[in-house]
Coordinates of C-alpha atoms in Angstrom, one line a residue:
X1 CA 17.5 -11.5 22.1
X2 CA 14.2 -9.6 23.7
X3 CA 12.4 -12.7 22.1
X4 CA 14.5 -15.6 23.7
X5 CA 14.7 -13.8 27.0
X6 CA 10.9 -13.9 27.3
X7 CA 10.8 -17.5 25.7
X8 CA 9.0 -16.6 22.6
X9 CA 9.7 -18.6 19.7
X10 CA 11.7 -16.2 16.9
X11 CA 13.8 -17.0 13.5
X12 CA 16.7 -15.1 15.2
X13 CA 19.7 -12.8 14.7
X14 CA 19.9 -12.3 10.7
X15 CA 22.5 -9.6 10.2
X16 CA 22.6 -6.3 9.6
X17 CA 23.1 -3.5 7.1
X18 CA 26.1 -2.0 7.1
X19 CA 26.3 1.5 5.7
X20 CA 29.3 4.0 5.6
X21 CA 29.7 7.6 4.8
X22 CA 32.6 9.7 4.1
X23 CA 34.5 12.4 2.2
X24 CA 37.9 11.6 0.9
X25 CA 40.4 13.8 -0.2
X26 CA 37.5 16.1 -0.6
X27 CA 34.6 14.0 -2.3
X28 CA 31.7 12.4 -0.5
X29 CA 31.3 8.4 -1.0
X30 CA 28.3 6.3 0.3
X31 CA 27.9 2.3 0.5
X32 CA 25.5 0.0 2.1
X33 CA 24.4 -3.3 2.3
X34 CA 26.0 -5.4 -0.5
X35 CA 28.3 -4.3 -2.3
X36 CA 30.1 -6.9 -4.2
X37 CA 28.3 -8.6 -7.6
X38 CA 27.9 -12.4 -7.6
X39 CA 25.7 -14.9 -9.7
X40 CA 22.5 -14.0 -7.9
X41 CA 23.0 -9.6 -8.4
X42 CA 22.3 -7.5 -11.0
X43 CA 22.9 -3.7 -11.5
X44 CA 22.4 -0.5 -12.3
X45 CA 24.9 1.8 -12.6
X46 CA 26.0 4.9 -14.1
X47 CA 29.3 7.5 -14.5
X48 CA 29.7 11.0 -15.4
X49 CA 33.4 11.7 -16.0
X50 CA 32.8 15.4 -16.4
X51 CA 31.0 15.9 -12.9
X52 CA 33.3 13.1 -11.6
X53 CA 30.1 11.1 -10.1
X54 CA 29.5 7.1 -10.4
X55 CA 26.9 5.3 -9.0
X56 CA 25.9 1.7 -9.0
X57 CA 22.9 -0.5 -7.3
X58 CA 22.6 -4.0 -6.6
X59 CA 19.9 -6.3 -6.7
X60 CA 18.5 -9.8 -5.9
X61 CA 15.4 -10.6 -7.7
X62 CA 14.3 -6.8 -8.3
X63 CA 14.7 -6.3 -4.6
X64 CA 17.7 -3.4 -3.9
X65 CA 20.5 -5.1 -1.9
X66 CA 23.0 -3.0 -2.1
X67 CA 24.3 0.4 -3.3
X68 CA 27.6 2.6 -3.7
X69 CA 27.9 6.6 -4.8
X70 CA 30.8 8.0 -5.3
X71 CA 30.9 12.1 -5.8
X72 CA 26.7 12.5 -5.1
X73 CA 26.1 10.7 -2.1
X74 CA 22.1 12.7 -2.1
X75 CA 20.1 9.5 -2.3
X76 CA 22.2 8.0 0.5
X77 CA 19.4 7.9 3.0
X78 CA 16.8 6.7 0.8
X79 CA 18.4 4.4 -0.5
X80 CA 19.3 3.2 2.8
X81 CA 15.9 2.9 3.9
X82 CA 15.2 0.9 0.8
X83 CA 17.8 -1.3 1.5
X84 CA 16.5 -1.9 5.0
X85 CA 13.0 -2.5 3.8
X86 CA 14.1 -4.8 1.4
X87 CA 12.2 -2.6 -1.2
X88 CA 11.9 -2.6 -5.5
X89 CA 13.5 0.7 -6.9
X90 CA 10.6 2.2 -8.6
X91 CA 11.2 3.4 -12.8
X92 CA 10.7 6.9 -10.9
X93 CA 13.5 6.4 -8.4
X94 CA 15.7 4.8 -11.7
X95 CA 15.2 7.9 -13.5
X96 CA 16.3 9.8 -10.4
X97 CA 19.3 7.4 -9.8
X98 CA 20.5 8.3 -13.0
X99 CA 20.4 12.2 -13.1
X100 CA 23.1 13.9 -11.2
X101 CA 22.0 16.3 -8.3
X102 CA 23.6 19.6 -10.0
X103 CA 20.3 22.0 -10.7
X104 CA 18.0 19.5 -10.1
X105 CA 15.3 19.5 -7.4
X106 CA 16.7 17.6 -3.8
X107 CA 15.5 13.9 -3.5
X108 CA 14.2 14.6 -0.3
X109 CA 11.4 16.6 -2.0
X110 CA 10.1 13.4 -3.7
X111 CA 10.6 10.9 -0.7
X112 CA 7.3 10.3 1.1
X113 CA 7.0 11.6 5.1
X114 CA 6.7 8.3 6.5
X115 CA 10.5 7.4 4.6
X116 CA 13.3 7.5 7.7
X117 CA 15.6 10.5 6.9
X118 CA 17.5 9.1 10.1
X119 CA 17.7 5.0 10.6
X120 CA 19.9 5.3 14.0
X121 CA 17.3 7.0 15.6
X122 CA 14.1 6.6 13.5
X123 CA 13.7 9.7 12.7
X124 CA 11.3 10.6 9.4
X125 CA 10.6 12.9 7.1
X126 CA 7.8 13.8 8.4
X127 CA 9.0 14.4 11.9
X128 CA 11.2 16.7 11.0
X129 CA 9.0 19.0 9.0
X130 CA 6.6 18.9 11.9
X131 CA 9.3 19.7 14.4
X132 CA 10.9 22.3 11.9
X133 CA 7.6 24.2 11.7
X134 CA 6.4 23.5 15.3
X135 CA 9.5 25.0 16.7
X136 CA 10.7 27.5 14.0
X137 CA 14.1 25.7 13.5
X138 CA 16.2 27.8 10.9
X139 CA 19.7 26.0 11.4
X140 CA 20.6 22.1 11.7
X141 CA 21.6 22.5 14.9
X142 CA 17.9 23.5 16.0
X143 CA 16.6 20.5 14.1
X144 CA 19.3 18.0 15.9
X145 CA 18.4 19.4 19.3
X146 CA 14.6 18.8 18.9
X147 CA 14.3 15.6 16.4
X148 CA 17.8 14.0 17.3
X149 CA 18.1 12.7 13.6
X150 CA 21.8 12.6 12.4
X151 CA 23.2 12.7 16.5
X152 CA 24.3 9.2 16.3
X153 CA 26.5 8.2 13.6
X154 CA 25.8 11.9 12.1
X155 CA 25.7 9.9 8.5
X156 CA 22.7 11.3 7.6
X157 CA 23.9 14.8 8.5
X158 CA 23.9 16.4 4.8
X159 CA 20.4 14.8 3.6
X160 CA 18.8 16.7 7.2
X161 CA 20.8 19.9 5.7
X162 CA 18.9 19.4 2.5
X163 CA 15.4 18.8 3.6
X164 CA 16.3 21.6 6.1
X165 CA 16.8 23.6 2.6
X166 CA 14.2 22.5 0.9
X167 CA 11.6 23.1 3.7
X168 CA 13.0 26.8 3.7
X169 CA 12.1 27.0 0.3
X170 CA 9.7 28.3 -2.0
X171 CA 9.3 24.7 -3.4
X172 CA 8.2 23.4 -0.3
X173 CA 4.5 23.0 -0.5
X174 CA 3.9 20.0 2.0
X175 CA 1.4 19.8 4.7
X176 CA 1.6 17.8 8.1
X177 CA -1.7 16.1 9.1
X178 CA -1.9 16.7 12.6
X179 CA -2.9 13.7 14.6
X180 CA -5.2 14.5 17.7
X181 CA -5.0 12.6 20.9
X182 CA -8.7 11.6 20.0
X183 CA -11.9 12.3 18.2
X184 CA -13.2 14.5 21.5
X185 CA -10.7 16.9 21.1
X186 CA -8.2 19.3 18.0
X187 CA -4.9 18.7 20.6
X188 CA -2.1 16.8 20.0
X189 CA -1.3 14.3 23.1
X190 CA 1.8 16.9 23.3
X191 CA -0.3 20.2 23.9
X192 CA -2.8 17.9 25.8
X193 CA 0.0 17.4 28.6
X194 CA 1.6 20.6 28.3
X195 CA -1.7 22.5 29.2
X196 CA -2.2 19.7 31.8
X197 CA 0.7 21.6 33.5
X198 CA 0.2 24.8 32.7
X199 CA -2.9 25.0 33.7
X200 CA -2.3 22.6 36.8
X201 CA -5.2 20.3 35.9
X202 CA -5.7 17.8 38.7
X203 CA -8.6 15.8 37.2
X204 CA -10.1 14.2 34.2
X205 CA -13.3 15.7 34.3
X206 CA -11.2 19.0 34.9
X207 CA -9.3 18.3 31.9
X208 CA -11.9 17.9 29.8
X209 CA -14.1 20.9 30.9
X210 CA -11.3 23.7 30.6
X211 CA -10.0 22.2 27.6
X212 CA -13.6 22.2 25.7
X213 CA -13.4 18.5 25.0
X214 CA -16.4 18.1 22.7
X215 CA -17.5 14.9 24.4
X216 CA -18.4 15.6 28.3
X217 CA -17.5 11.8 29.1
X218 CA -14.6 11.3 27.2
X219 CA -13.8 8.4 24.9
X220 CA -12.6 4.9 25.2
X221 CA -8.9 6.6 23.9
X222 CA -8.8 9.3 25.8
X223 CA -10.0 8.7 29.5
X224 CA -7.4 6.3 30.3
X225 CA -4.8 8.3 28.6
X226 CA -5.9 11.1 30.6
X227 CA -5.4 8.9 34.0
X228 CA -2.0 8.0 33.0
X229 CA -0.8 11.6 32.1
X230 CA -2.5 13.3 35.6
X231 CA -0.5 10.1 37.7
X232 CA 2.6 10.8 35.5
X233 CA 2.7 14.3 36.7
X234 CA 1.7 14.6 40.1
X235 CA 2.8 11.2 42.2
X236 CA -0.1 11.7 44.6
X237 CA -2.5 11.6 41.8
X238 CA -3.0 7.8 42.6
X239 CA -3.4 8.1 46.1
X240 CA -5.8 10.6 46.1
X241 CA -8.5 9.3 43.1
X242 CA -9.9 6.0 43.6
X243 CA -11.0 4.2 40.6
X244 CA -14.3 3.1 40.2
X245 CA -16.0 0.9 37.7
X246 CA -17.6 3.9 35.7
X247 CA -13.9 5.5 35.5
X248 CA -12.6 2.6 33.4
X249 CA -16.4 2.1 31.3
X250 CA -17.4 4.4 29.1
X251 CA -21.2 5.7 28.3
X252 CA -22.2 5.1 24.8
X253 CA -25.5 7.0 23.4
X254 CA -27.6 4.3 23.5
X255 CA -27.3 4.0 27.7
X256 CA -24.6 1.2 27.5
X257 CA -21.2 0.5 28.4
X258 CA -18.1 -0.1 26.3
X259 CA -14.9 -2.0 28.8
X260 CA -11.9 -1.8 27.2
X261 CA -9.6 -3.9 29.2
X262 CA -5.7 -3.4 29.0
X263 CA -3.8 -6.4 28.6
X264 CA 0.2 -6.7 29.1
X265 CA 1.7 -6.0 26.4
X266 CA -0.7 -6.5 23.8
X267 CA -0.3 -10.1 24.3
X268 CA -3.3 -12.7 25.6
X269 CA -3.2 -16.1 26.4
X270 CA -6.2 -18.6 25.5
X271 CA -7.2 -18.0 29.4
X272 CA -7.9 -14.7 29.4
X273 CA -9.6 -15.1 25.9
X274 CA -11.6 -17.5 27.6
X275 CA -12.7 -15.8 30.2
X276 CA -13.6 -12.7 28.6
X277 CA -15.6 -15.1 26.3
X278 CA -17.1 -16.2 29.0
X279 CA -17.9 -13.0 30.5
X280 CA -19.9 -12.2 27.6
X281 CA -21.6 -14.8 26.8
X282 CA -23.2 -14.9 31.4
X283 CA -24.0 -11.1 30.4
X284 CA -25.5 -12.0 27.1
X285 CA -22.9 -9.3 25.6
X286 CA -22.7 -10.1 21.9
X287 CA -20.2 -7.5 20.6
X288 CA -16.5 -7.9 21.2
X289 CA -14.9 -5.2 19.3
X290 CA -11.0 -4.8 18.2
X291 CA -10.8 -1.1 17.8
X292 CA -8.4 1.1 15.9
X293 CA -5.9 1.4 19.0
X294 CA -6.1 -2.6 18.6
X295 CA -7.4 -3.0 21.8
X296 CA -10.4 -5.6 22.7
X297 CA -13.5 -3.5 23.4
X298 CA -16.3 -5.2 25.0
X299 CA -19.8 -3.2 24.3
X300 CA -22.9 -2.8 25.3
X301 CA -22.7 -3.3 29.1
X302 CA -25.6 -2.5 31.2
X303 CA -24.4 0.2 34.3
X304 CA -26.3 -2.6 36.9
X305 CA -23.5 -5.1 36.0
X306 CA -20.4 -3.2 35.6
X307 CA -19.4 -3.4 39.4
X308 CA -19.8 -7.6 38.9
X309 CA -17.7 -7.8 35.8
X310 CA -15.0 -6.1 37.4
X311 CA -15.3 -8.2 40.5
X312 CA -15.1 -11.4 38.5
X313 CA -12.3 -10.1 36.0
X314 CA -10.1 -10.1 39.0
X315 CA -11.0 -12.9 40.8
X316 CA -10.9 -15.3 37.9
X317 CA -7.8 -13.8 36.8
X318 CA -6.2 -14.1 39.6
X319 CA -7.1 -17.6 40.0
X320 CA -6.7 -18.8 36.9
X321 CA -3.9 -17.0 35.2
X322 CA -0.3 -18.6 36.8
X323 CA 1.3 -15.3 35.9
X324 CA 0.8 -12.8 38.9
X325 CA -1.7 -10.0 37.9
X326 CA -2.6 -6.5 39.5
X327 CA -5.0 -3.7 39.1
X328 CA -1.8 -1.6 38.3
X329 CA 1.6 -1.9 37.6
X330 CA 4.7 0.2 37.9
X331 CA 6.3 1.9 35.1
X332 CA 8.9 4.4 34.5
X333 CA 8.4 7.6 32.7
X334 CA 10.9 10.1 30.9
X335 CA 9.3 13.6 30.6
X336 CA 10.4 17.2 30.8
X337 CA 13.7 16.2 31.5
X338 CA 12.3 14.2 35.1
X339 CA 12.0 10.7 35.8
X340 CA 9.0 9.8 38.2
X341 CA 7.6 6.6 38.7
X342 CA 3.3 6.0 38.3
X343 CA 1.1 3.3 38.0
X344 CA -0.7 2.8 35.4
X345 CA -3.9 1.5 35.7
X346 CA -4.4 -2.3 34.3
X347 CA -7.6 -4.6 34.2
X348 CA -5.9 -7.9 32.8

């Protein structure tokens, strides 16, 4: 629907995957996706009459399609996100499939920490052993409040028990790899902000100096973040700081500069391609990057002509591009519980 309302071209509405859980008279059932055999399925299935447990998967083309437990419902989720992702089921998960959960370790300890414990609110694995660990959650309702897995539908309520278990347990061995808001500095964009506020930082140089960034300028990932956090929290942050050319450049060790212009929404059209092709080629620039934030980067700009790229960025733009464009737009931002508007700053 997003795709049709902004007249992009798009194979449309497919369906979805329906999944229920319940327990009836007592036992837990699961099913999802397809569930009924026809002359394109296969399956896998298995029954244990003394532990009262059946299980059966369906498949098109080794792909899983489809599954239904009846009894041990403990590889709902996963198999759920396999479903979703249209995935094989590996010999390993067949072997697991197979076994009933009595003794045995909990399939969450074998799922990886990208694999979505909660699909209604995207919600991994690994999220919630970060969160669990971060905030020292002991019961499920700690690890609902701060990772909101299994507050929608509340389906996947019993497997965010289990890896609640199994995190509390001596078997749990697995480590989260935390990922810093950039190379310059060990915080997480989280503690980054937090100690923004705390420490009522009102600058980006202030920023970087009382939290020891390791880079005195800052980096192509972090100065603009920086600018959008420090306008996100105070609303006179813009009105106060002007930005110059240098503020949205940044110094590399050889003397140059490296532009990263922002462009909506990640998308460009072939005239503001052109134009920063053209840009480059009247300042004999002959590197055009695509960093690992997939953003264009455009390096090795002397200081003398920063000031007349800008300038002609936003004059050509303007003229040339039927869309209007600004040095910043408005957006809305959800955090701590308060809604302020900012402006975020934009070249393109």
């Amino acid at each position: 629907m997003a795709g049709n309302l902004c007249e992009q071209q798009s194979d449309g509405y497919k369906g979805s995957v329906v999944s229920t859980q319940l327990k009836i008279a007592g036992v837990d059932v699961f099913s999802a996706g397809q569930i009924t055999e026809d002359t394109e399925t296969t399956t896998l299935q298995m029954y244990d009459g003394l532990e009262n447990i059946y299980k059966k998967i369906f498949f098109k083309d080794e792909i899983i399609v489809g599954a239904v437990l009846y009894g041990d419902i403990s590889m709902g989720s996963k198999l759920l996100g396999m479903i979703l992702q249209k995935k094989e089921l590996s010999d390993e998960d067949k072997k697991a499939f197979l076994q009933d959960a009595s003794g045995g370790t909990s399939p969450v300890a074998s799922m990886e920490q990208t694999e979505l414990i909660c699909n209604c609110n995207n919600v991994s694995k690994g999220t919630i052993i970060e969160k669990v660990q971060e905030n020292n959650c002991t019961t499920l309702g700690e690890v609902k409040e701060c990772t909101k897995a299994s507050t929608s539908c509340g389906s996947c309520q019993p497997f965010v028990a289990d890896l609640l278990e199994y995190i509390q347990s001596d078997d749990f061995n697995e480590k989260i790899e935390r990922k810093t808001m950039c190379s310059c500095t060990s915080l997480t964009e989280e503690e980054v902000v937090q100690q923004i506020q705390v420490k009522n930082l009102r600058s980006v140089q202030g920023v970087i100096e009382t939290l020891s960034w390791e880079s005195k300028d800052g980096c192509a990932d972090c100065v603009p973040a920086l600018h959008y956090y420090l306008g996100m929290i105070d609303e006179n942050y813009q009105a106060q700081h002007t930005f110059s050319e240098k503020e949205h450049a940044f110094k590399q060790q050889n003397g140059t500069y490296t532009i990263t212009p922002k462009i909506y929404g990640g998308l460009a059209n072939p005239q503001q391609l052109r134009l920063l092709a053209d840009l480059a080629e009247a300042y004999n620039l002959h590197e055009v990057a695509i960093g690992e934030d997939q953003r264009l980067h455009i390096q090795g700009v002397r200081e003398s002509d920063l000031a007349s790229i800008y300038e002609e960025l936003n004059k050509e733009l303007t003229l040339q591009v039927p869309v209007k464009l600004t040095l910043f737009r408005q957006v809305t931002v959800l955090m701590c519980a308060t809604v302020k508007k900012s402006r975020e700053p934009d070249l393109l």
